[in-house]
Each structure stands twice: as structure tokens, then as C-alpha cells.
Coordinates of C-alpha atoms and ligand atoms in Angstrom, one line a residue:
X1 CA 0.0 0.0 0.0
X2 CA 1.2 3.5 -0.8
X3 CA 0.9 5.7 2.3
X4 CA 1.5 9.4 2.9
X5 CA 1.1 11.2 6.2
X6 CA 1.0 15.0 5.9
X7 CA 1.1 16.6 9.4
X8 CA 0.4 20.3 8.8
X9 CA 2.2 22.8 11.0
X10 CA -0.6 24.2 13.1
X11 CA 1.6 24.6 16.2
X12 CA -0.2 23.0 19.2
X13 CA -3.1 21.6 17.2
X14 CA -3.7 18.7 14.8
X15 CA -4.4 18.8 11.0
X16 CA -3.3 15.6 9.4
X17 CA -4.0 14.4 5.8
X18 CA -3.5 10.7 5.4
X19 CA -3.6 9.2 1.9
X20 CA -3.8 5.5 1.0
X21 CA -3.5 3.8 -2.3
X22 CA -3.7 0.0 -2.9
X23 CA -4.6 -2.0 -6.1
X24 CA -7.7 -0.2 -7.4
X25 CA -8.6 1.7 -4.3
X26 CA -7.5 5.0 -2.8
X27 CA -8.6 7.1 0.1
X28 CA -7.9 10.6 1.3
X29 CA -8.5 11.0 5.0
X30 CA -8.5 14.2 7.0
X31 CA -7.8 13.9 10.7
X32 CA -8.8 17.2 12.4
X33 CA -8.6 20.7 10.9
X34 CA -6.2 22.5 13.3
X35 CA -6.9 26.1 14.5
X36 CA -9.1 28.2 12.3
X37 CA -6.2 30.7 11.6
X38 CA -4.1 27.9 10.0
X39 CA -6.8 26.7 7.7
X40 CA -5.1 28.2 4.6
X41 CA -2.1 25.9 5.1
X42 CA -4.4 22.9 5.3
X43 CA -6.4 24.0 2.3
X44 CA -3.3 24.5 0.2
X45 CA -2.1 20.9 0.8
X46 CA -5.7 19.5 0.2
X47 CA -5.8 21.3 -3.1
X48 CA -2.5 19.7 -4.2
X49 CA -3.6 16.2 -3.2
X50 CA -7.3 16.2 -4.2
X51 CA -6.8 15.7 -8.0
X52 CA -5.0 12.4 -7.4
X53 CA -8.0 11.2 -5.3
X54 CA -10.8 11.8 -7.7
X55 CA -11.5 15.1 -5.9
X56 CA -13.1 13.4 -3.0
X57 CA -12.4 13.5 0.7
X58 CA -13.2 9.9 1.7
X59 CA -13.3 10.5 5.4
X60 CA -13.1 13.4 7.8
X61 CA -12.3 12.5 11.4
X62 CA -13.1 15.0 14.2
X63 CA -11.1 13.4 17.0
X64 CA -12.7 15.7 19.6
X65 CA -14.0 19.2 20.0
X66 CA -11.1 21.3 21.1
X67 CA -10.6 24.3 18.9
X68 CA -7.0 23.4 17.9
X69 CA -8.6 20.3 16.2
X70 CA -12.1 21.3 15.2
X71 CA -11.5 25.1 14.4
X72 CA -10.4 24.5 10.8
X73 CA -13.2 22.0 10.2
X74 CA -15.9 24.7 10.0
X75 CA -14.1 26.4 7.1
X76 CA -13.3 23.1 5.5
X77 CA -17.0 22.2 5.5
X78 CA -17.8 25.4 3.7
X79 CA -15.3 24.7 1.0
X80 CA -15.6 20.9 0.6
X81 CA -19.1 19.8 1.9
X82 CA -20.0 18.5 -1.6
X83 CA -17.1 16.1 -1.9
X84 CA -17.0 14.6 1.7
X85 CA -18.0 11.0 1.7
X86 CA -18.0 10.2 5.4
X87 CA -17.5 12.0 8.7
X88 CA -16.5 10.5 12.1
X89 CA -17.6 12.7 15.0
X90 CA -19.0 11.9 18.4
X91 CA -22.1 13.6 19.5
X92 CA -23.3 14.6 23.0
X93 CA -26.9 14.2 22.0
X94 CA -28.8 11.7 19.9
X95 CA -29.2 14.1 17.0
X96 CA -27.3 17.2 15.8
X97 CA -30.4 19.3 16.2
X98 CA -30.8 18.3 19.9
X99 CA -27.0 18.9 20.3
X100 CA -27.3 22.4 18.9
X101 CA -30.1 23.4 21.2
X102 CA -28.3 21.9 24.2
X103 CA -25.1 23.7 23.4
X104 CA -26.9 27.0 22.9
X105 CA -28.4 26.9 26.3
X106 CA -25.0 25.9 27.9
X107 CA -23.3 28.8 26.1
X108 CA -25.9 31.2 27.3
X109 CA -25.0 30.4 30.9
X110 CA -21.3 30.7 30.1
X111 CA -21.7 34.1 28.7
X112 CA -23.1 35.3 32.0
X113 CA -19.9 34.4 33.8
X114 CA -17.5 35.1 31.0
X115 CA -17.0 38.8 31.9
X116 CA -16.1 38.0 35.4
X117 CA -13.7 35.4 34.1
X118 CA -12.1 37.9 31.6
X119 CA -11.5 40.3 34.5
X120 CA -9.7 37.7 36.4
X121 CA -7.6 36.8 33.4
X122 CA -6.5 40.4 33.0
X123 CA -5.6 40.6 36.7
X124 CA -3.5 37.5 36.4
X125 CA -1.8 38.9 33.3
X126 CA -2.6 35.8 31.3
X127 CA -3.4 36.2 27.6
X128 CA -4.6 32.7 26.9
X129 CA -5.8 29.9 29.0
X130 CA -7.1 26.4 28.6
X131 CA -10.6 27.2 30.0
X132 CA -11.1 29.9 27.3
X133 CA -10.0 27.3 24.8
X134 CA -12.6 24.9 26.3
X135 CA -15.3 27.5 25.8
X136 CA -14.0 28.3 22.3
X137 CA -13.9 24.6 21.5
X138 CA -17.5 24.3 22.6
X139 CA -18.5 27.2 20.4
X140 CA -16.6 25.6 17.5
X141 CA -18.5 22.4 18.0
X142 CA -21.7 24.3 17.9
X143 CA -20.8 26.0 14.6
X144 CA -19.6 22.7 13.1
X145 CA -22.8 21.0 14.2
X146 CA -24.8 23.8 12.6
X147 CA -22.8 23.5 9.4
X148 CA -23.4 19.7 9.3
X149 CA -27.1 20.4 9.5
X150 CA -27.0 23.2 6.9
X151 CA -25.1 21.1 4.4
X152 CA -27.3 18.1 5.0
X153 CA -24.4 16.0 6.1
X154 CA -25.9 14.3 9.2
X155 CA -26.6 11.1 7.3
X156 CA -22.9 10.9 6.5
X157 CA -21.8 11.2 10.1
X158 CA -20.9 8.2 12.2
X159 CA -20.0 7.9 15.8
X160 CA -17.1 5.5 15.6
X161 CA -16.1 3.1 18.4
X162 CA -13.3 0.5 18.8
X163 CA -13.2 -2.0 16.0
X164 CA -14.9 0.2 13.3
X165 CA -13.0 0.7 10.1
X166 CA -13.2 2.7 6.9
X167 CA -15.2 0.8 4.2
X168 CA -12.8 -0.7 1.7
X169 CA -9.8 -0.1 4.1
X170 CA -10.0 -2.7 6.9
X171 CA -6.3 -1.7 7.5
X172 CA -7.6 1.6 9.1
X173 CA -9.4 0.9 12.3
X174 CA -10.6 2.7 15.4
X175 CA -8.7 1.8 18.6
X176 CA -10.5 4.1 21.0
X177 CA -12.9 4.9 22.5
X178 CA -15.2 1.9 23.2
X179 CA -18.8 2.9 23.4
X180 CA -18.7 2.2 27.2
X181 CA -15.7 4.4 27.7
X182 CA -17.2 7.2 25.7
X183 CA -20.5 7.0 27.6
X184 CA -18.7 7.1 30.9
X185 CA -17.6 10.7 30.0
X186 CA -20.9 11.8 28.4
X187 CA -22.1 13.8 31.4
X188 CA -18.9 15.8 31.4
X189 CA -18.9 16.2 27.6
X190 CA -22.4 17.7 27.7
X191 CA -20.8 20.6 29.5
X192 CA -22.6 20.1 32.8
X193 CA -19.4 19.9 34.8
X194 CA -17.1 22.1 32.8
X195 CA -18.9 25.3 33.9
X196 CA -18.3 24.2 37.5
X197 CA -14.6 23.5 36.8
X198 CA -14.2 27.0 35.4
X199 CA -15.7 28.5 38.5
X200 CA -13.4 26.4 40.6
X201 CA -10.4 27.5 38.7
X202 CA -11.3 31.1 39.2
X203 CA -11.4 30.6 43.0
X204 CA -8.3 28.5 43.2
X205 CA -6.1 30.8 41.1
X206 CA -5.1 27.7 39.3
X207 CA -4.5 29.6 36.1
X208 CA -1.6 31.5 37.6
X209 CA 0.1 28.2 38.6
X210 CA -0.4 26.7 35.2
X211 CA 1.3 29.6 33.4
X212 CA 4.4 28.9 35.4
X213 CA 4.5 25.2 34.3
X214 CA 6.8 25.8 31.3
X215 CA 9.0 28.2 33.3
X216 CA 9.5 25.6 36.0
X217 CA 10.3 23.0 33.4
X218 CA 13.0 25.2 32.0
X219 CA 14.4 25.9 35.4
X220 CA 14.7 22.2 36.0
X221 CA 16.7 21.7 32.8
X222 CA 18.9 24.6 33.7
X223 CA 19.6 23.2 37.2
X224 CA 20.9 20.2 35.4
X225 CA 18.5 17.8 37.2
X226 CA 19.3 14.2 36.7
X227 CA 17.9 13.0 33.4
X228 CA 19.2 9.5 33.6
X229 CA 15.8 8.0 34.5
X230 CA 13.4 10.2 32.5
X231 CA 10.8 7.4 31.7
X232 CA 10.1 6.7 35.4
X233 CA 9.5 10.4 35.9
X234 CA 6.7 10.6 33.4
X235 CA 3.1 11.1 34.6
X236 CA 0.9 8.2 35.6
X237 CA -2.5 9.8 35.2
X238 CA -4.1 12.2 32.8
X239 CA -7.3 12.6 34.8
X240 CA -5.5 13.7 37.9
X241 CA -3.7 16.3 35.8
X242 CA -7.0 17.9 34.6
X243 CA -6.9 16.5 31.1
X244 CA -10.5 17.1 29.8
X245 CA -13.2 14.6 29.0
X246 CA -13.2 15.5 25.4
X247 CA -9.5 14.8 25.2
X248 CA -9.8 11.4 26.9
X249 CA -12.4 10.2 24.4
X250 CA -10.4 11.4 21.3
X251 CA -10.9 9.1 18.3
X252 CA -7.7 7.1 18.2
X253 CA -7.0 5.3 14.9
X254 CA -4.5 2.7 13.7
X255 CA -3.2 2.0 10.2
X256 CA -1.8 -1.5 9.8
X257 CA -0.3 -2.0 6.3
X258 CA 2.8 -3.4 4.7
X259 CA 3.7 -5.1 8.0
X260 CA 3.9 -1.6 9.6
X261 CA 1.8 0.1 12.3
X262 CA 0.9 3.8 12.4
X263 CA -1.0 5.2 15.4
X264 CA -2.9 8.5 15.4
X265 CA -3.8 9.5 19.0
X266 CA -5.5 12.9 18.9
X267 CA -5.4 14.2 22.5
X268 CA -6.1 10.9 24.2
X269 CA -4.6 10.4 27.6
X270 CA -3.0 7.8 29.9
X271 CA -6.2 6.3 31.2
X272 CA -7.5 6.1 27.6
X273 CA -4.9 3.4 27.0
X274 CA -4.4 2.0 30.4
X275 CA -8.0 1.8 31.7
X276 CA -9.5 0.3 28.6
X277 CA -6.9 -2.5 28.4
X278 CA -6.2 -1.7 24.8
X279 CA -2.4 -1.9 25.0
X280 CA -2.4 -5.1 23.0
X281 CA -0.2 -6.6 20.2
X282 CA -1.9 -4.3 17.6
X283 CA -0.3 -1.2 19.0
X284 CA 2.9 -2.7 20.3
X285 CA 6.3 -1.7 18.8
X286 CA 4.9 0.9 16.4
X287 CA 6.6 2.0 13.3
X288 CA 5.1 5.5 13.5
X289 CA 3.4 7.3 16.4
X290 CA 1.6 10.6 16.5
X291 CA 2.4 11.6 20.1
X292 CA -0.8 12.4 22.1
X293 CA -1.8 15.9 22.9
X294 CA 1.1 17.7 21.2
X295 CA 3.6 16.0 23.5
X296 CA 2.0 17.3 26.7
X297 CA 3.5 15.6 29.8
X298 CA 0.0 14.9 31.1
X299 CA -1.0 12.5 28.3
X300 CA 1.9 10.0 28.0
X301 CA 3.1 7.5 30.6
X302 CA 6.1 5.2 31.0
X303 CA 3.9 2.2 30.3
X304 CA 2.6 3.7 27.1
X305 CA 6.0 4.5 25.8
X306 CA 7.5 1.1 26.6
X307 CA 4.5 -0.5 24.8
X308 CA 4.5 1.7 21.8
X309 CA 8.3 1.7 21.5
X310 CA 8.0 3.7 18.3
X311 CA 10.5 3.8 15.5
X312 CA 9.5 7.3 14.4
X313 CA 7.6 9.9 16.3
X314 CA 5.8 12.9 14.9
X315 CA 4.6 15.7 17.2
X316 CA 2.3 18.4 16.1
X317 CA 3.5 21.1 18.5
X318 CA 5.2 24.4 19.0
X319 CA 8.5 22.8 19.8
X320 CA 9.1 24.4 23.3
X321 CA 10.4 22.6 26.4
X322 CA 6.9 21.4 27.4
X323 CA 5.5 20.7 23.9
X324 CA 6.8 18.1 23.4
X325 CA 7.8 17.7 27.0
X326 CA 11.5 17.3 27.5
X327 CA 11.1 14.1 29.7
X328 CA 9.1 12.4 26.9
X329 CA 11.8 13.3 24.4
X330 CA 14.5 12.1 26.8
X331 CA 12.6 8.8 27.5
X332 CA 12.2 8.2 23.7
X333 CA 15.9 8.6 23.2
X334 CA 16.5 5.2 25.0
X335 CA 13.8 3.5 22.9
X336 CA 13.7 2.4 19.3
X337 CA 13.0 6.1 18.5
X338 CA 16.3 7.5 19.5
X339 CA 16.5 10.8 17.6
X340 CA 13.7 10.0 15.2
X341 CA 11.4 12.5 16.7
X342 CA 10.1 15.2 14.4
X343 CA 8.2 18.3 15.7
X344 CA 6.2 20.3 13.2
X345 CA 7.0 23.8 14.5
X346 CA 10.6 23.1 15.6
X347 CA 11.3 25.0 12.4
X348 CA 8.8 27.8 12.2
X349 CA 9.0 27.8 8.4
X350 CA 7.6 24.3 8.3
X351 CA 4.4 24.0 6.2
X352 CA 4.0 20.3 6.9
X353 CA 5.9 17.1 7.8
X354 CA 5.6 14.2 5.4
X355 CA 6.1 10.5 6.0
X356 CA 5.7 7.7 3.6
X357 CA 5.5 3.9 3.5
X358 CA 9.2 3.6 2.9
X359 CA 9.9 5.3 6.3
X360 CA 11.1 8.6 4.7
X361 CA 10.5 11.8 6.6
X362 CA 10.5 15.1 4.8
X363 CA 10.0 18.6 6.1
X364 CA 8.3 20.8 3.6
X365 CA 8.8 24.6 4.2
X366 CA 6.4 27.4 3.5
X367 CA 7.0 28.9 0.0
Ligands
LIG1 ZN1 -5.1 19.4 20.9

């Protein structure tokens, strides 16, 4: 099978175009759309690839609804709704119409506290924070849901669970979530708890602490702290480190072809892999791994990395000390990976990183 992975440089977000060709079949798959502001980069690459794929997008996967993944999807639907064959997206209600009305009422209540929240943010001197991104992601999901209705695409949507695959390409399967795991987060996904979390964060001044995370990491490096056992110093839980429900149920997919294994992880976390008992032979000793959550230290454990033991790692990230986290990089150095770790934005001029079935990595620069 001919395989091409195009990881667009959208900093800490995901926009990946995967193309597959075998015998008489071919497929162009889009995994997430990155932040809205980077959509032109994604579109440019799509335009280049589409003519070789009968001008069809065979599958769009919305791994989860954070705006660094779903933001570009809205614009993509405007441009390509007529040529999309199938969409994998999880819902928080039975139908998109119900989902839209639920989200509108949740957002109404958020808007009431948002002013207070913004004031706090200004006082703390923080320009950007995860909670705002959660609200933005929620708004993006609302807009994407409305577009799917507007373009009459609901019948093309599917809520994929473990074991599902792309028609004609049994090599491309869903690894996570199982329906049971997804449903265990449904209450949170509906937004009933995230409003509460945001209020708690305001009261706990948690935002200030988080903004120092990267600073502390850098200090540790400067202090020359012992890096001889980096793997054992990795996190053991995502949930205890405030990784959100929508991240934990990200659609994780596996491509198994030409005796190679390629794993696409979205922003899934440690419990996604460890609690669902899915660390089996299928995802052991990978040839290629998309590191979860842009290389955040909260989403990757020692157990995961020993199991994955990947030959090549791609990270869609800014390329700072905590994205990908230096302990993860250090741990991978002692695995099959060694120095085969490629970060999209480690060179800001990068348009996309490309990987093919022969194991070649190419960094394509903006022109
Ligand atoms: Zn993300």
C-alpha cells in the first residue's frame, strides 16, 4: 500500500492528511482541521492532493471538539461539503439538532460568567488559558454541528467506536474509545461539569500556577537535574492532571499495512490506553506514532512509551520545552525512537511534515 502522512504545522493543534493507495482503491482521510487561523495551510495541501484522489475527501475525522482540532473543520465544510463521503464525529446528544439546542443553552449560561472570568484573566496577566479554549472549542463544535445540518451531512456522520474501520480499508481501524468508555464521560462532555470547573479554577487561582509550568520545566533543565531516568518520571495519570473529558475520548486510529503500524492518537490520555486495556499486540512496537496531545507531559506514561516503543515519532507542536515535554523526548531517546522525533514547529518555516510507506520523513517549508 502507498501511504502518505501529511502533518500540517498548526503549532499545538492537529491537522493531518493521510492518503492511502492500494490496487484499485484509494482514500484521502483528513484527521482534524487545526486552529481556524491555520486553515489556509491545510487547504493549500488539500488542493494539491485532491486531483489524485478523484477530488473526493473519503473520510473526515473530528477526533474531539477542542478548537485546535475542530477550528479549521468549519471552514473546510464550507469549501468541501459537496465532496465529503463520510465524517466520524462523536455527539453529545442523539441528533445534531438536539445537540445544537443543548449547546446554545449551555453557552448562554457561560456568557453570564465570562465577563467576570475575563477580568480575572486580566488581573492574572494571562493572555490565553485552557478554560477559554474549552469555551472556544464548545463554540466551534456548535458551529460545526450547525454546518453539518446546513449542508445536509448528518446522514454521512458516524460515531465510531473501537473496531470500526473505513469501508474498503480494513487496515484503518478505530482503537479508542469503546462505546462504554465514551458514555462514561458523556455527562462531562455535555458541559454540565465544565462550567463548574471553570468557576473552581477562578477561585483556586489555578491559572496562575499553570502559566508557570513551562517556566518551572525550563528551570529544572537549567539546574541540570538528573535526566538518567526520564521514563520513570513521566506522569501516571491524565485525569489527575486535569486532562479534559473531550481529550480522553479522542478518536484514536490505527493503520496496519505493509507489516507496519501507524498510530494516530488525537489528544487521548494515559487512562484512555491503560484503563480500557487496549495496550495489546496491535499497538505494540509501532513504526510511527503521533504523540498524544502535542507532546504534553500529562498524556503520556512510561507504560505507554514502553509498549509503543515507536521507530518514528511525529509531534504536532510548538517545539518548546513542554511541547513536546523534555522528559518524553529524553525517554524516547532510549527506545527504538532515538533521535527519530520530528516536531512540526521546531522550524517555524515548516508547512508540513511528510512521512511515507518507505519510512522517509520530509520537512516541507512554506514557500
Ligand atoms: Zn489538541
